[in-house]
Amino acid sequence: MTATLADVAARARVSPATVSRVLNGNYPVAAATRERVLRAVDELDYVLNGPASSLAAATSDLVGILVNDIADPFFGIMAGAAQSEIGGGPGAREKLAVVCNTGGSPERELTYLTLLQRQRAAAVILTGGALEDPGHAAAVAAKLGRLAEAGARIVLCGRPPLVLPGAGAGTGVRPAVAATLTFDNRGGSRRLTEHLLALGHRRIGYVAGPEERTTTRHRVEGHLAALADAGVAPGPLVHGSYDRRSGYDATLELLRLDPSLTAVVAANDTVALGACAALRDRGLSIPDDVSVAGFDDLPFSTDAVPALTTVRLPLYEAGARAGRLAMGKEPVPPGGIATVHGELMVRGSTGRTRA
Amino acid sequence: MTATLADVAARARVSPATVSRVLNGNYPVAAATRERVLRAVDELDYVLNGPASSLAAATSDLVGILVNDIADPFFGIMAGAAQSEIGGGPGAREKLAVVCNTGGSPERELTYLTLLQRQRAAAVILTGGALEDPGHAAAVAAKLGRLAEAGARIVLCGRPPLVLPGAGAGTGVRPAVAATLTFDNRGGSRRLTEHLLALGHRRIGYVAGPEERTTTRHRVEGHLAALADAGVAPGPLVHGSYDRRSGYDATLELLRLDPSLTAVVAANDTVALGACAALRDRGLSIPDDVSVAGFDDLPFSTDAVPALTTVRLPLYEAGARAGRLAMGKEPVPPGGIATVHGELMVRGSTGRTRA
DNA sequence: CCCTCGATAGAAAGCGCTTGCTACAGCTGT
DNA sequence: ACAGCTGTAGCAAGCGCTTTCTATCGAGGG
């Protein structure tokens, strides 16, 4: 049998209450007593019973991090950074940061949220783009509201702010979402396209991400805005998922739609890699025949040949900040929302159009 | 306030016991009653209190997946696969699969194990190579033993079997580890080096992973074994971490140690990418001047230019299988151990030495 | 020199759920 | 018509911890 608090108490010749207080360190205990208790804990290999503790204290030390695709470094980097800020704050009770992979499925997102609510999670971080389906958005908002009511701190990272009914300023309703770190996908995308335009490109194809995702839409909007400002007509656009295969296929399709393309902008770096492969397979050279650009600046982008022009998103920093916000270790930005900007990284995959 | 079981019971005009039985579905409840209860649950937006439930039932629905680096797709792919097998088995109570990022730190590994033990996790999956430090190995083994005692099913995935004292056959001691899926790193590495030898390479540099990791050692051993069999003297070897930067630096060092190298074998694909970058920066062409090989066959490897010769590990399949084993959905392999083999993928980054 | 206060420890009442056991129908078989 | 079932529902005793309230002991102040 596993040892219980009572066993430890008996061995240390104190009451269970005292043991609990030693373990939680939120009540004065004489040094000698503490010593004795800790020794007993050690000798019995005692480990607190989490469920019992959470039940009695009405709080738990679980922090959930939801990601859309755990195999994608975009999420891995953010999640890892957040986790590193959450695990073992000094003094505080050790928190258990766990990442939950929704795989982009709305049902799983909701399921995980319910599961986290069931565990009375102390905080929840949602990373990456959201689905734009109104029904789903409402369901998520409702769940988050309930989580927040139960005391969980909610942080959005790389996701647009959630508009909650009845949570406006002055209504006295505490907003469900404690803080939002939103990525400036529009602005980054716009600067990227401006860069391409400056290089002389006029026929630019676009490999977009999955439809109905905020990230996809914002990046497309930035791209179109840049074109509109320059008075350049948009080129062909194909939707796909966020993987290299999709980038490959979509690029072939783009080429079919407009064989005279001089540039391809991809939804992200992974997709861009697929695009490069497709172009090469068609015998086109990068950037001499066609320029290619990605987004995110994942670690491998600099190793592509040629190195990928892209927009760097400070994923690690954003994830870490989200982690701190979830722990209440960092002040909430004014208005609860902070925008994280991307930086244009010009590298070898984009070049001037031929004269 | 959040609704409790009792609230639901009152609303449905039944006893709390009945509500519990409806929710857990492990006791006959008349259809009409069930109906009434479910309606009440719905109307009250009731969500089971996980801690209370776990406490009373002495089990929880948490399943922990430990990974060394969540930003590395090697782990992301396995973890995602495992998670997809764990979330929501039909009929069974929904499990919460969570991934914990140790960052390769032994302390964090132990901390997470303790935290999972505290939560009375239903199962724990440890992925990737282990640290070879005997002290740490013993500590982990002890923790796993305690977890298993508490009813958790332990599965190792991509990690060598754990030798537990006193758990041999016939001792009547239930082994702590339910099942082990071990990767044939030695064999894969050996075949890779044999391929290089067959292409005529005799001066092969090796960029190894972190020291004291089983994966590192096994891959090096396979490499050396192939060389020994062929009567070829080992080339220079440099240790580093599992990232591209490390591959870059180590390759420069290798070149310094032996400028006449004709091939570089890297600890994994990520490292290989760094190696490629270093070679290119030195003005060497791949594979004409120097061949490069990786390991794992991560998705981006096929997009490298030239595409990377590597050893494909069925990460997704292994992760999924680990997930099923953790759920008891799949029979344990004979002896509790199954070896997962890698497949040599010959691509453009390796070629014949010049005549 | 007694009283008050600060510091520390204990008693006990839950926290919300599960589950073994008991209770009570409505039937069946004789 | 009655004992014995089978099928459902309720009772109540915890699960192991936290925390409020109370008790005790010493020390300093009036």
mmCIF file of C-alpha atoms in Angstrom, chain A residues 18-333:
data_model
loop_
_atom_site.group_PDB
_atom_site.id
_atom_site.type_symbol
_atom_site.label_atom_id
_atom_site.label_comp_id
_atom_site.label_asym_id
_atom_site.label_seq_id
_atom_site.Cartn_x
_atom_site.Cartn_y
_atom_site.Cartn_z
ATOM 1 C CA THR A 18 1.006 19.578 10.592
ATOM 2 C CA VAL A 19 2.311 17.352 7.845
ATOM 3 C CA SER A 20 0.039 19.031 5.372
ATOM 4 C CA ARG A 21 1.311 22.401 6.503
ATOM 5 C CA VAL A 22 4.917 21.396 6.172
ATOM 6 C CA LEU A 23 4.279 20.128 2.669
ATOM 7 C CA ASN A 24 2.403 23.201 1.602
ATOM 8 C CA GLY A 25 4.594 25.672 3.399
ATOM 9 C CA ASN A 26 1.842 28.183 3.965
ATOM 10 C CA TYR A 27 1.677 28.140 7.726
ATOM 11 C CA PRO A 28 4.375 28.507 10.352
ATOM 12 C CA VAL A 29 5.841 25.243 11.541
ATOM 13 C CA ALA A 30 8.732 25.077 13.991
ATOM 14 C CA ALA A 31 12.000 24.163 12.336
ATOM 15 C CA ALA A 32 12.487 21.051 14.448
ATOM 16 C CA THR A 33 9.021 19.755 13.651
ATOM 17 C CA ARG A 34 9.424 20.418 9.978
ATOM 18 C CA GLU A 35 12.674 18.554 10.032
ATOM 19 C CA ARG A 36 11.058 15.547 11.635
ATOM 20 C CA VAL A 37 8.207 15.546 9.173
ATOM 21 C CA LEU A 38 10.465 15.807 6.167
ATOM 22 C CA ARG A 39 12.514 12.916 7.404
ATOM 23 C CA ALA A 40 9.400 10.794 7.773
ATOM 24 C CA VAL A 41 8.295 11.771 4.267
ATOM 25 C CA ASP A 42 11.615 10.673 2.973
ATOM 26 C CA GLU A 43 11.720 7.428 4.855
ATOM 27 C CA LEU A 44 8.274 6.447 3.695
ATOM 28 C CA ASP A 45 8.835 7.580 0.126
ATOM 29 C CA TYR A 46 5.676 9.515 0.556
ATOM 30 C CA VAL A 47 4.082 11.232 -2.424
ATOM 31 C CA LEU A 48 1.116 13.464 -1.937
ATOM 32 C CA ASN A 49 -2.149 12.165 -3.326
ATOM 33 C CA GLY A 50 -2.934 14.737 -5.989
ATOM 34 C CA PRO A 51 -6.623 14.039 -6.388
ATOM 35 C CA ALA A 52 -7.230 14.143 -2.654
ATOM 36 C CA SER A 53 -5.256 17.295 -2.340
ATOM 37 C CA SER A 54 -6.999 18.968 -5.241
ATOM 38 C CA LEU A 55 -10.355 17.953 -3.916
ATOM 39 C CA ALA A 56 -9.761 19.355 -0.490
ATOM 40 C CA ALA A 57 -8.106 22.512 -1.676
ATOM 41 C CA ALA A 58 -10.465 22.981 -4.613
ATOM 42 C CA THR A 59 -7.581 23.750 -6.925
ATOM 43 C CA SER A 60 -5.166 21.670 -8.890
ATOM 44 C CA ASP A 61 -1.701 22.165 -10.196
ATOM 45 C CA LEU A 62 -2.420 21.148 -13.765
ATOM 46 C CA VAL A 63 -1.805 23.636 -16.515
ATOM 47 C CA GLY A 64 -2.993 22.660 -19.980
ATOM 48 C CA ILE A 65 -1.390 23.803 -23.211
ATOM 49 C CA LEU A 66 -3.485 23.137 -26.290
ATOM 50 C CA VAL A 67 -1.717 22.841 -29.622
ATOM 51 C CA ASN A 68 -3.034 22.135 -33.090
ATOM 52 C CA ASP A 69 -0.258 19.829 -34.164
ATOM 53 C CA ILE A 70 2.334 18.564 -31.811
ATOM 54 C CA ALA A 71 4.523 17.245 -34.602
ATOM 55 C CA ASP A 72 4.901 20.753 -35.980
ATOM 56 C CA PRO A 73 7.814 22.665 -34.459
ATOM 57 C CA PHE A 74 5.749 25.834 -34.713
ATOM 58 C CA PHE A 75 3.724 24.511 -31.808
ATOM 59 C CA GLY A 76 6.499 22.519 -30.243
ATOM 60 C CA ILE A 77 8.611 25.589 -29.772
ATOM 61 C CA MET A 78 5.819 27.595 -28.192
ATOM 62 C CA ALA A 79 4.703 24.739 -25.993
ATOM 63 C CA GLY A 80 8.222 23.976 -24.851
ATOM 64 C CA ALA A 81 8.840 27.595 -23.974
ATOM 65 C CA ALA A 82 5.598 27.868 -22.052
ATOM 66 C CA GLN A 83 6.296 24.656 -20.223
ATOM 67 C CA SER A 84 9.717 25.830 -19.173
ATOM 68 C CA GLU A 85 8.170 28.833 -17.471
ATOM 69 C CA ILE A 86 5.555 26.803 -15.711
ATOM 70 C CA GLY A 87 7.400 23.820 -14.309
ATOM 71 C CA GLY A 88 8.613 24.357 -10.791
ATOM 72 C CA GLY A 89 8.370 27.966 -9.897
ATOM 73 C CA PRO A 90 10.573 28.440 -6.841
ATOM 74 C CA GLY A 91 8.645 28.215 -3.626
ATOM 75 C CA ALA A 92 5.288 27.635 -5.232
ATOM 76 C CA ARG A 93 3.810 24.178 -5.426
ATOM 77 C CA GLU A 94 5.166 22.418 -8.451
ATOM 78 C CA LYS A 95 2.835 22.790 -11.435
ATOM 79 C CA LEU A 96 2.330 20.105 -14.019
ATOM 80 C CA ALA A 97 2.397 21.655 -17.475
ATOM 81 C CA VAL A 98 0.896 19.298 -19.978
ATOM 82 C CA VAL A 99 0.420 19.698 -23.670
ATOM 83 C CA CYS A 100 -2.692 18.448 -25.370
ATOM 84 C CA ASN A 101 -2.730 17.814 -29.067
ATOM 85 C CA THR A 102 -6.000 18.686 -30.747
ATOM 86 C CA GLY A 103 -4.724 17.748 -34.165
ATOM 87 C CA GLY A 104 -6.702 20.699 -35.430
ATOM 88 C CA SER A 105 -9.962 18.921 -34.697
ATOM 89 C CA PRO A 106 -12.665 21.099 -33.141
ATOM 90 C CA GLU A 107 -14.167 18.177 -31.267
ATOM 91 C CA ARG A 108 -10.881 17.285 -29.676
ATOM 92 C CA GLU A 109 -10.308 20.870 -28.753
ATOM 93 C CA LEU A 110 -13.608 20.892 -26.900
ATOM 94 C CA THR A 111 -12.967 17.477 -25.396
ATOM 95 C CA TYR A 112 -9.636 18.574 -24.029
ATOM 96 C CA LEU A 113 -11.148 21.711 -22.633
ATOM 97 C CA THR A 114 -13.777 19.646 -20.840
ATOM 98 C CA LEU A 115 -11.173 17.242 -19.556
ATOM 99 C CA LEU A 116 -9.124 20.154 -18.296
ATOM 100 C CA GLN A 117 -12.184 21.630 -16.670
ATOM 101 C CA ARG A 118 -12.874 18.282 -15.070
ATOM 102 C CA GLN A 119 -9.389 18.290 -13.628
ATOM 103 C CA ARG A 120 -9.971 21.811 -12.369
ATOM 104 C CA ALA A 121 -6.908 23.027 -14.256
ATOM 105 C CA ALA A 122 -5.174 26.049 -12.790
ATOM 106 C CA ALA A 123 -4.591 27.563 -16.205
ATOM 107 C CA VAL A 124 -5.061 26.838 -19.873
ATOM 108 C CA ILE A 125 -3.040 28.159 -22.782
ATOM 109 C CA LEU A 126 -4.466 27.919 -26.280
ATOM 110 C CA THR A 127 -1.878 28.247 -29.011
ATOM 111 C CA GLY A 128 -2.092 28.846 -32.716
ATOM 112 C CA GLY A 129 -4.860 29.853 -35.045
ATOM 113 C CA ALA A 130 -8.484 29.275 -34.254
ATOM 114 C CA LEU A 131 -11.222 27.825 -36.356
ATOM 115 C CA GLU A 132 -13.552 30.454 -37.725
ATOM 116 C CA ASP A 133 -16.728 28.406 -37.550
ATOM 117 C CA PRO A 134 -19.094 30.551 -35.455
ATOM 118 C CA GLY A 135 -20.697 27.596 -33.738
ATOM 119 C CA HIS A 136 -17.395 26.218 -32.639
ATOM 120 C CA ALA A 137 -16.114 29.606 -31.598
ATOM 121 C CA ALA A 138 -19.155 30.072 -29.405
ATOM 122 C CA ALA A 139 -18.711 26.646 -27.858
ATOM 123 C CA VAL A 140 -15.075 27.363 -27.103
ATOM 124 C CA ALA A 141 -15.927 30.754 -25.670
ATOM 125 C CA ALA A 142 -18.562 29.193 -23.432
ATOM 126 C CA LYS A 143 -16.162 26.530 -22.208
ATOM 127 C CA LEU A 144 -13.491 29.081 -21.523
ATOM 128 C CA GLY A 145 -16.001 31.126 -19.620
ATOM 129 C CA ARG A 146 -16.798 28.187 -17.437
ATOM 130 C CA LEU A 147 -13.145 27.387 -16.924
ATOM 131 C CA ALA A 148 -12.439 30.958 -15.942
ATOM 132 C CA GLU A 149 -15.348 30.918 -13.525
ATOM 133 C CA ALA A 150 -13.821 27.884 -11.914
ATOM 134 C CA GLY A 151 -10.657 29.860 -11.371
ATOM 135 C CA ALA A 152 -8.531 28.886 -14.335
ATOM 136 C CA ARG A 153 -6.426 31.542 -15.930
ATOM 137 C CA ILE A 154 -6.831 31.484 -19.700
ATOM 138 C CA VAL A 155 -4.140 32.691 -22.060
ATOM 139 C CA LEU A 156 -4.264 32.782 -25.838
ATOM 140 C CA CYS A 157 -0.970 32.669 -27.698
ATOM 141 C CA GLY A 158 -0.741 33.188 -31.433
ATOM 142 C CA ARG A 159 -4.490 33.403 -31.678
ATOM 143 C CA PRO A 160 -6.734 36.403 -32.229
ATOM 144 C CA PRO A 161 -8.575 37.836 -29.248
ATOM 145 C CA LEU A 162 -11.817 36.162 -28.364
ATOM 146 C CA VAL A 163 -14.796 38.449 -28.371
ATOM 147 C CA LEU A 164 -16.966 37.455 -25.482
ATOM 148 C CA PRO A 165 -20.492 38.629 -25.134
ATOM 149 C CA GLY A 166 -21.063 40.496 -21.907
ATOM 150 C CA ALA A 167 -17.433 40.850 -21.061
ATOM 151 C CA GLY A 168 -16.906 44.365 -22.296
ATOM 152 C CA ALA A 169 -15.370 47.089 -20.212
ATOM 153 C CA GLY A 170 -17.560 48.402 -17.491
ATOM 154 C CA THR A 171 -19.978 45.524 -17.465
ATOM 155 C CA GLY A 172 -18.399 44.255 -14.321
ATOM 156 C CA VAL A 173 -18.023 40.838 -15.863
ATOM 157 C CA ARG A 174 -14.553 39.519 -15.465
ATOM 158 C CA PRO A 175 -13.325 38.569 -18.925
ATOM 159 C CA ALA A 176 -12.835 34.875 -19.356
ATOM 160 C CA VAL A 177 -9.536 35.299 -21.097
ATOM 161 C CA ALA A 178 -6.841 36.736 -18.901
ATOM 162 C CA ALA A 179 -4.486 37.687 -21.679
ATOM 163 C CA THR A 180 -4.038 37.348 -25.403
ATOM 164 C CA LEU A 181 -0.789 37.381 -27.333
ATOM 165 C CA THR A 182 -1.808 37.770 -30.914
ATOM 166 C CA PHE A 183 0.545 37.439 -33.867
ATOM 167 C CA ASP A 184 0.616 40.180 -36.437
ATOM 168 C CA ASN A 185 0.079 37.796 -39.304
ATOM 169 C CA ARG A 186 -1.471 40.451 -41.495
ATOM 170 C CA GLY A 187 1.374 42.898 -41.090
ATOM 171 C CA GLY A 188 4.076 40.290 -41.548
ATOM 172 C CA SER A 189 2.432 38.900 -44.621
ATOM 173 C CA ARG A 190 2.017 42.355 -46.035
ATOM 174 C CA ARG A 191 5.679 43.209 -45.624
ATOM 175 C CA LEU A 192 6.636 39.935 -47.225
ATOM 176 C CA THR A 193 4.564 40.626 -50.294
ATOM 177 C CA GLU A 194 5.850 44.196 -50.433
ATOM 178 C CA HIS A 195 9.334 42.743 -50.524
ATOM 179 C CA LEU A 196 8.363 40.589 -53.476
ATOM 180 C CA LEU A 197 6.796 43.534 -55.236
ATOM 181 C CA ALA A 198 9.934 45.562 -54.696
ATOM 182 C CA LEU A 199 11.871 42.818 -56.424
ATOM 183 C CA GLY A 200 9.705 43.307 -59.448
ATOM 184 C CA HIS A 201 7.301 40.392 -59.063
ATOM 185 C CA ARG A 202 3.855 40.956 -60.487
ATOM 186 C CA ARG A 203 2.530 37.438 -60.921
ATOM 187 C CA ILE A 204 2.553 35.932 -57.463
ATOM 188 C CA GLY A 205 0.901 32.653 -56.584
ATOM 189 C CA TYR A 206 -0.280 31.946 -53.053
ATOM 190 C CA VAL A 207 -0.391 28.585 -51.293
ATOM 191 C CA ALA A 208 -2.796 29.218 -48.434
ATOM 192 C CA GLY A 209 -3.338 27.184 -45.299
ATOM 193 C CA PRO A 210 -6.547 25.431 -44.343
ATOM 194 C CA GLU A 211 -9.666 27.490 -44.895
ATOM 195 C CA GLU A 212 -11.635 28.717 -41.927
ATOM 196 C CA ARG A 213 -8.541 29.244 -39.833
ATOM 197 C CA THR A 214 -7.792 32.718 -38.570
ATOM 198 C CA THR A 215 -4.104 32.401 -39.315
ATOM 199 C CA THR A 216 -4.797 31.476 -42.897
ATOM 200 C CA ARG A 217 -7.201 34.325 -43.425
ATOM 201 C CA HIS A 218 -5.003 36.977 -41.836
ATOM 202 C CA ARG A 219 -1.982 36.005 -43.854
ATOM 203 C CA VAL A 220 -3.975 36.037 -47.055
ATOM 204 C CA GLU A 221 -5.441 39.409 -46.161
ATOM 205 C CA GLY A 222 -2.034 40.936 -45.592
ATOM 206 C CA HIS A 223 -0.872 39.593 -48.910
ATOM 207 C CA LEU A 224 -3.887 40.956 -50.770
ATOM 208 C CA ALA A 225 -3.608 44.308 -49.027
ATOM 209 C CA ALA A 226 -0.041 44.724 -50.215
ATOM 210 C CA LEU A 227 -1.065 43.863 -53.758
ATOM 211 C CA ALA A 228 -4.016 46.235 -53.656
ATOM 212 C CA ASP A 229 -1.848 49.073 -52.418
ATOM 213 C CA ALA A 230 0.502 48.493 -55.291
ATOM 214 C CA GLY A 231 -2.305 48.150 -57.773
ATOM 215 C CA VAL A 232 -1.200 44.663 -58.704
ATOM 216 C CA ALA A 233 -3.790 42.016 -59.499
ATOM 217 C CA PRO A 234 -3.773 38.979 -57.200
ATOM 218 C CA GLY A 235 -2.404 35.783 -58.667
ATOM 219 C CA PRO A 236 -3.869 32.311 -58.241
ATOM 220 C CA LEU A 237 -4.531 31.042 -54.711
ATOM 221 C CA VAL A 238 -4.922 27.440 -53.589
ATOM 222 C CA HIS A 239 -5.832 26.197 -50.121
ATOM 223 C CA GLY A 240 -4.246 23.217 -48.463
ATOM 224 C CA SER A 241 -3.155 21.964 -45.088
ATOM 225 C CA TYR A 242 -0.042 23.025 -43.215
ATOM 226 C CA ASP A 243 2.268 20.304 -44.458
ATOM 227 C CA ARG A 244 4.893 19.917 -47.138
ATOM 228 C CA ARG A 245 2.851 17.519 -49.197
ATOM 229 C CA SER A 246 0.107 20.042 -49.445
ATOM 230 C CA GLY A 247 2.630 22.694 -50.483
ATOM 231 C CA TYR A 248 3.933 20.413 -53.171
ATOM 232 C CA ASP A 249 0.539 19.645 -54.654
ATOM 233 C CA ALA A 250 -0.756 23.174 -54.371
ATOM 234 C CA THR A 251 2.276 24.553 -56.150
ATOM 235 C CA LEU A 252 1.818 22.227 -59.086
ATOM 236 C CA GLU A 253 -1.765 23.408 -59.225
ATOM 237 C CA LEU A 254 -0.645 27.033 -59.109
ATOM 238 C CA LEU A 255 1.720 26.417 -61.993
ATOM 239 C CA ARG A 256 -1.104 24.891 -63.929
ATOM 240 C CA LEU A 257 -3.314 27.891 -63.247
ATOM 241 C CA ASP A 258 -0.642 30.358 -64.253
ATOM 242 C CA PRO A 259 2.549 29.034 -65.839
ATOM 243 C CA SER A 260 4.012 32.519 -65.905
ATOM 244 C CA LEU A 261 4.293 32.897 -62.122
ATOM 245 C CA THR A 262 7.497 34.455 -60.916
ATOM 246 C CA ALA A 263 6.909 34.001 -57.213
ATOM 247 C CA VAL A 264 5.109 31.710 -54.787
ATOM 248 C CA VAL A 265 4.174 32.733 -51.264
ATOM 249 C CA ALA A 266 3.463 29.855 -48.923
ATOM 250 C CA ALA A 267 1.268 29.645 -45.826
ATOM 251 C CA ASN A 268 4.284 28.735 -43.748
ATOM 252 C CA ASP A 269 7.814 27.392 -43.997
ATOM 253 C CA THR A 270 6.835 23.771 -44.100
ATOM 254 C CA VAL A 271 4.525 24.404 -46.995
ATOM 255 C CA ALA A 272 7.228 26.492 -48.639
ATOM 256 C CA LEU A 273 9.545 23.511 -48.555
ATOM 257 C CA GLY A 274 6.991 21.494 -50.443
ATOM 258 C CA ALA A 275 6.617 24.337 -52.896
ATOM 259 C CA CYS A 276 10.365 24.380 -53.521
ATOM 260 C CA ALA A 277 10.336 20.659 -54.178
ATOM 261 C CA ALA A 278 7.527 21.015 -56.685
ATOM 262 C CA LEU A 279 9.281 23.823 -58.515
ATOM 263 C CA ARG A 280 12.502 21.887 -58.683
ATOM 264 C CA ASP A 281 10.686 18.853 -59.976
ATOM 265 C CA ARG A 282 9.281 21.052 -62.721
ATOM 266 C CA GLY A 283 12.807 22.064 -63.589
ATOM 267 C CA LEU A 284 12.443 25.602 -62.305
ATOM 268 C CA SER A 285 15.280 27.140 -60.394
ATOM 269 C CA ILE A 286 14.848 29.118 -57.197
ATOM 270 C CA PRO A 287 15.033 32.082 -57.176
ATOM 271 C CA ASP A 288 16.135 32.537 -60.779
ATOM 272 C CA ASP A 289 12.913 31.274 -62.311
ATOM 273 C CA VAL A 290 10.583 31.533 -59.357
ATOM 274 C CA SER A 291 11.028 33.127 -55.945
ATOM 275 C CA VAL A 292 9.597 31.368 -52.890
ATOM 276 C CA ALA A 293 8.725 32.762 -49.484
ATOM 277 C CA GLY A 294 7.522 31.129 -46.288
ATOM 278 C CA PHE A 295 6.354 32.268 -42.889
ATOM 279 C CA ASP A 296 7.366 31.560 -39.267
ATOM 280 C CA ASP A 297 11.116 31.080 -39.741
ATOM 281 C CA LEU A 298 11.319 27.630 -38.246
ATOM 282 C CA PRO A 299 14.818 26.360 -37.532
ATOM 283 C CA PHE A 300 15.147 24.360 -40.730
ATOM 284 C CA SER A 301 14.296 27.333 -42.962
ATOM 285 C CA THR A 302 17.783 28.674 -42.850
ATOM 286 C CA ASP A 303 19.110 25.306 -43.971
ATOM 287 C CA ALA A 304 16.931 25.016 -47.017
ATOM 288 C CA VAL A 305 18.748 25.481 -50.304
ATOM 289 C CA PRO A 306 18.451 28.259 -51.079
ATOM 290 C CA ALA A 307 17.702 29.534 -47.584
ATOM 291 C CA LEU A 308 14.093 30.586 -47.232
ATOM 292 C CA THR A 309 12.957 34.183 -47.213
ATOM 293 C CA THR A 310 10.324 34.258 -44.506
ATOM 294 C CA VAL A 311 8.794 36.192 -41.636
ATOM 295 C CA ARG A 312 10.292 35.376 -38.285
ATOM 296 C CA LEU A 313 7.837 34.989 -35.474
ATOM 297 C CA PRO A 314 9.393 35.034 -31.996
ATOM 298 C CA LEU A 315 7.754 31.747 -31.098
ATOM 299 C CA TYR A 316 9.916 30.920 -28.151
ATOM 300 C CA GLU A 317 9.556 34.342 -26.586
ATOM 301 C CA ALA A 318 5.808 34.375 -27.138
ATOM 302 C CA GLY A 319 5.404 30.906 -25.660
ATOM 303 C CA ALA A 320 7.499 31.805 -22.653
ATOM 304 C CA ARG A 321 5.509 34.936 -22.089
ATOM 305 C CA ALA A 322 2.271 32.996 -22.355
ATOM 306 C CA GLY A 323 3.622 30.626 -19.741
ATOM 307 C CA ARG A 324 4.460 33.462 -17.404
ATOM 308 C CA LEU A 325 1.076 35.037 -17.934
ATOM 309 C CA ALA A 326 -0.589 31.750 -17.139
ATOM 310 C CA MET A 327 1.355 31.599 -13.913
ATOM 311 C CA GLY A 328 0.602 35.181 -13.028
ATOM 312 C CA LYS A 329 4.323 35.854 -13.061
ATOM 313 C CA GLU A 330 3.988 38.682 -15.508
ATOM 314 C CA PRO A 331 1.627 41.660 -15.603
ATOM 315 C CA VAL A 332 -1.192 41.404 -18.079
ATOM 316 C CA PRO A 333 -0.685 43.794 -21.002
#
